[in-house]
């Protein structure tokens, strides 16, 4: 059985991972579509920026978020002054950190799925008079759903296990920002914490497997899934 503190960390991790996945989805799909189908100056730079969180150390990413979204940062100060919204050292900030770290994996999964769709389908839809938005909504999006489902799974799993950017941006506050990963980090510094680490490890594995099963179920339920080769 989990202790109350461990249960709180699990519940908080689930909330943060789900919110990070949901928040990242529209931006990841849009970025993947741009990278897969558009040709423009600066595309290489845009691609590099999208994948920057994978290239930078997570702690440095968290520090960059703190500089931007902290109370003295340009975005954070503006949000707090005008809307009373604060992200630093709060669970909402953990959502941002998790979404940023999961974003490149999400984009890559969706991009590969879109690139696998023959461009002849785009041309056929355009020849039938479909507008770009209608073509994206009725052709590209349904056919790329397996990639989107896989990206959602990757984003959820990555957000669930995010550590470096989270602890740097929002610290390790029990009940507010302490996720499973941060709780495990705390238990490593506590004598006799091995049992708690084991329990949280089992929960993490079960949650990740559950996300994978849910992803497979969504793909199989999709009317547009590709037949097996």
Short mmCIF file of C-alpha atoms in Angstrom, two decimals:
data_model
loop_
_atom_site.label_atom_id
_atom_site.label_comp_id
_atom_site.label_asym_id
_atom_site.label_seq_id
_atom_site.Cartn_x
_atom_site.Cartn_y
_atom_site.Cartn_z
CA UNK A 1 0.00 0.00 0.00
CA UNK A 2 1.15 3.50 -0.80
CA UNK A 3 1.63 6.00 1.98
CA UNK A 4 -0.48 9.20 1.87
CA UNK A 5 2.56 11.15 0.63
CA UNK A 6 3.20 8.60 -2.13
CA UNK A 7 -0.47 8.59 -3.14
CA UNK A 8 -0.37 12.37 -3.42
CA UNK A 9 2.74 12.20 -5.60
CA UNK A 10 1.10 9.61 -7.89
CA UNK A 11 -2.12 11.63 -8.22
CA UNK A 12 -0.15 14.80 -8.92
CA UNK A 13 2.00 13.01 -11.50
CA UNK A 14 -1.09 11.76 -13.31
CA UNK A 15 -2.64 15.22 -13.36
CA UNK A 16 0.57 16.85 -14.60
CA UNK A 17 1.22 14.18 -17.26
CA UNK A 18 -2.33 14.31 -18.60
CA UNK A 19 -2.40 18.11 -18.68
CA UNK A 20 1.02 18.25 -20.33
CA UNK A 21 -0.10 15.76 -22.99
CA UNK A 22 -3.33 17.66 -23.67
CA UNK A 23 -1.59 21.04 -23.81
CA UNK A 24 1.14 19.76 -26.13
CA UNK A 25 -1.17 17.97 -28.58
CA UNK A 26 -2.41 20.86 -30.78
CA UNK A 27 1.01 22.51 -30.93
CA UNK A 28 2.78 19.22 -31.68
CA UNK A 29 0.36 18.31 -34.47
CA UNK A 30 0.67 21.79 -35.99
CA UNK A 31 4.48 21.77 -35.79
CA UNK A 32 4.63 18.26 -37.25
CA UNK A 33 2.40 19.25 -40.16
CA UNK A 34 4.53 22.32 -40.89
CA UNK A 35 7.74 20.28 -40.84
CA UNK A 36 6.29 17.45 -42.92
CA UNK A 37 4.45 19.41 -45.60
CA UNK A 38 5.68 23.01 -45.76
CA UNK A 39 8.78 24.36 -47.47
CA UNK A 40 10.03 27.73 -46.26
CA UNK A 41 13.15 29.66 -45.35
CA UNK A 42 14.29 28.91 -41.86
CA UNK A 43 12.77 25.43 -41.78
CA UNK A 44 16.04 23.94 -40.53
CA UNK A 45 16.17 26.53 -37.75
CA UNK A 46 12.53 25.85 -36.83
CA UNK A 47 13.25 22.12 -36.72
CA UNK A 48 16.25 22.74 -34.46
CA UNK A 49 14.18 24.89 -32.10
CA UNK A 50 11.49 22.22 -31.89
CA UNK A 51 14.08 19.59 -30.93
CA UNK A 52 16.09 21.90 -28.66
CA UNK A 53 14.72 20.41 -25.40
CA UNK A 54 16.20 17.05 -26.46
CA UNK A 55 19.59 18.61 -27.11
CA UNK A 56 19.84 20.74 -23.99
CA UNK A 57 20.38 19.30 -20.49
CA UNK A 58 16.98 19.14 -18.74
CA UNK A 59 18.28 21.28 -15.89
CA UNK A 60 19.23 24.00 -18.36
CA UNK A 61 15.78 23.78 -19.94
CA UNK A 62 14.21 24.19 -16.52
CA UNK A 63 16.45 27.18 -15.81
CA UNK A 64 15.41 28.76 -19.11
CA UNK A 65 11.75 28.26 -18.15
CA UNK A 66 12.46 29.86 -14.78
CA UNK A 67 14.01 32.88 -16.48
CA UNK A 68 11.02 33.22 -18.83
CA UNK A 69 8.10 32.26 -16.60
CA UNK A 70 9.47 33.21 -13.19
CA UNK A 71 8.01 36.16 -11.34
CA UNK A 72 10.81 38.37 -12.62
CA UNK A 73 10.84 36.88 -16.11
CA UNK A 74 9.33 38.73 -19.09
CA UNK A 75 6.44 36.30 -19.57
CA UNK A 76 5.93 35.38 -15.92
CA UNK A 77 5.91 39.00 -14.72
CA UNK A 78 3.40 39.98 -17.40
CA UNK A 79 1.09 37.05 -16.64
CA UNK A 80 1.16 37.73 -12.90
CA UNK A 81 0.68 41.48 -13.29
CA UNK A 82 -2.25 41.28 -15.68
CA UNK A 83 -3.91 37.96 -14.89
CA UNK A 84 -2.60 36.93 -11.49
CA UNK A 85 -1.17 33.72 -12.98
CA UNK A 86 2.07 32.31 -11.59
CA UNK A 87 3.86 29.18 -12.80
CA UNK A 88 7.13 29.09 -10.88
CA UNK A 89 7.08 26.67 -7.91
CA UNK A 90 3.52 25.55 -8.70
CA UNK A 91 2.09 22.40 -10.25
CA UNK A 92 1.03 24.37 -13.32
CA UNK A 93 4.68 25.14 -13.91
CA UNK A 94 5.41 21.42 -13.73
CA UNK A 95 2.88 20.98 -16.55
CA UNK A 96 4.80 23.47 -18.70
CA UNK A 97 8.13 21.79 -17.93
CA UNK A 98 6.75 18.34 -18.74
CA UNK A 99 5.07 19.54 -21.94
CA UNK A 100 8.25 21.25 -23.16
CA UNK A 101 10.38 18.17 -22.52
CA UNK A 102 7.86 15.84 -24.19
CA UNK A 103 7.21 18.14 -27.16
CA UNK A 104 10.08 16.98 -29.47
CA UNK A 105 9.16 13.31 -29.09
CA UNK A 106 5.52 14.10 -29.78
CA UNK A 107 6.36 16.13 -32.89
CA UNK A 108 8.68 13.49 -34.28
CA UNK A 109 6.08 10.74 -33.93
CA UNK A 110 3.37 12.75 -35.68
CA UNK A 111 5.76 14.04 -38.35
CA UNK A 112 6.80 10.53 -39.36
CA UNK A 113 3.15 9.54 -39.61
CA UNK A 114 2.30 12.52 -41.82
CA UNK A 115 5.32 11.98 -44.05
CA UNK A 116 4.14 8.40 -44.64
CA UNK A 117 0.89 9.71 -46.18
CA UNK A 118 1.27 9.85 -50.00
CA UNK A 119 1.25 13.38 -51.32
CA UNK A 120 -1.06 12.17 -54.09
CA UNK A 121 -3.85 12.18 -51.53
CA UNK A 122 -3.18 15.86 -50.84
CA UNK A 123 -3.27 16.59 -54.55
CA UNK A 124 -6.45 14.57 -55.05
CA UNK A 125 -8.18 16.43 -52.23
CA UNK A 126 -7.02 19.77 -53.66
CA UNK A 127 -8.24 18.70 -57.11
CA UNK A 128 -11.69 18.06 -55.64
CA UNK A 129 -11.76 21.62 -54.36
CA UNK A 130 -10.82 21.00 -50.74
CA UNK A 131 -9.44 24.04 -48.96
CA UNK A 132 -6.13 23.64 -47.08
CA UNK A 133 -7.89 23.50 -43.70
CA UNK A 134 -10.45 20.95 -44.98
CA UNK A 135 -7.66 18.88 -46.51
CA UNK A 136 -5.81 18.86 -43.20
CA UNK A 137 -8.92 18.09 -41.15
CA UNK A 138 -10.44 15.39 -43.36
CA UNK A 139 -7.36 13.77 -44.93
CA UNK A 140 -4.12 14.41 -43.06
CA UNK A 141 -5.43 14.33 -39.50
CA UNK A 142 -7.40 11.05 -39.72
CA UNK A 143 -4.65 9.22 -41.60
CA UNK A 144 -1.99 10.38 -39.16
CA UNK A 145 -4.01 9.33 -36.10
CA UNK A 146 -1.79 6.30 -35.33
CA UNK A 147 1.19 8.64 -35.11
CA UNK A 148 -0.77 11.07 -32.96
CA UNK A 149 -1.80 8.26 -30.60
CA UNK A 150 1.81 7.08 -30.37
CA UNK A 151 2.95 10.66 -29.76
CA UNK A 152 0.40 11.08 -26.99
CA UNK A 153 1.70 7.92 -25.34
CA UNK A 154 5.31 9.09 -25.60
CA UNK A 155 4.37 12.53 -24.26
CA UNK A 156 2.49 11.04 -21.32
CA UNK A 157 5.32 8.65 -20.45
CA UNK A 158 7.94 11.38 -20.78
CA UNK A 159 5.89 13.79 -18.68
CA UNK A 160 5.30 11.11 -16.08
CA UNK A 161 9.02 10.58 -15.60
CA UNK A 162 10.25 14.15 -16.07
CA UNK A 163 12.75 15.22 -13.42
CA UNK A 164 15.49 17.71 -14.34
CA UNK A 165 13.46 20.55 -15.83
CA UNK A 166 10.73 20.11 -13.23
CA UNK A 167 12.92 20.29 -10.14
CA UNK A 168 14.78 23.31 -11.53
CA UNK A 169 11.67 25.24 -12.52
CA UNK A 170 9.20 24.39 -9.74
CA UNK A 171 11.40 22.76 -7.08
CA UNK A 172 10.40 19.69 -5.04
CA UNK A 173 7.45 20.78 -2.91
CA UNK A 174 5.40 17.93 -1.35
CA UNK A 175 1.74 18.18 -2.30
CA UNK A 176 2.36 20.93 -4.85
CA UNK A 177 5.12 19.95 -7.28
CA UNK A 178 6.46 16.64 -5.96
CA UNK A 179 5.82 14.09 -8.71
CA UNK A 180 6.75 10.40 -8.65
CA UNK A 181 10.25 11.11 -9.93
CA UNK A 182 10.84 13.81 -7.34
CA UNK A 183 9.40 11.62 -4.60
CA UNK A 184 11.83 8.86 -5.58
CA UNK A 185 14.67 11.39 -5.48
CA UNK A 186 13.61 12.37 -1.97
CA UNK A 187 13.39 8.75 -0.83
CA UNK A 188 16.93 8.05 -2.02
CA UNK A 189 18.11 10.49 0.63
CA UNK A 190 16.03 8.95 3.42
CA UNK A 191 17.25 5.89 5.36
CA UNK A 192 14.97 2.94 4.64
CA UNK A 193 13.42 4.58 1.61
CA UNK A 194 13.99 1.53 -0.59
CA UNK A 195 10.49 0.14 -0.01
CA UNK A 196 8.88 3.44 -1.03
CA UNK A 197 11.05 3.58 -4.14
CA UNK A 198 9.96 0.05 -5.04
CA UNK A 199 6.29 0.89 -4.66
CA UNK A 200 6.57 4.02 -6.77
CA UNK A 201 8.58 2.15 -9.41
CA UNK A 202 5.82 -0.45 -9.72
CA UNK A 203 3.18 2.26 -10.04
CA UNK A 204 5.22 4.04 -12.72
CA UNK A 205 5.58 0.84 -14.74
CA UNK A 206 1.87 0.08 -14.48
CA UNK A 207 0.93 3.61 -15.55
CA UNK A 208 3.28 3.49 -18.54
CA UNK A 209 1.92 0.10 -19.61
CA UNK A 210 -1.61 1.42 -19.21
CA UNK A 211 -0.79 4.37 -21.47
CA UNK A 212 0.65 2.01 -24.10
CA UNK A 213 -2.43 -0.23 -23.99
CA UNK A 214 -4.70 2.80 -24.29
CA UNK A 215 -2.71 4.00 -27.30
CA UNK A 216 -3.03 0.62 -29.03
CA UNK A 217 -6.75 0.57 -28.29
CA UNK A 218 -7.24 4.02 -29.83
CA UNK A 219 -5.35 3.00 -32.97
CA UNK A 220 -7.36 -0.20 -33.35
CA UNK A 221 -10.63 1.69 -32.83
CA UNK A 222 -9.70 4.24 -35.47
CA UNK A 223 -11.56 3.79 -38.74
CA UNK A 224 -8.53 5.16 -40.61
CA UNK A 225 -5.84 2.86 -39.28
CA UNK A 226 -3.64 1.30 -41.90
CA UNK A 227 -4.02 -2.42 -42.56
CA UNK A 228 -1.14 -4.59 -41.32
CA UNK A 229 1.55 -5.33 -43.88
#
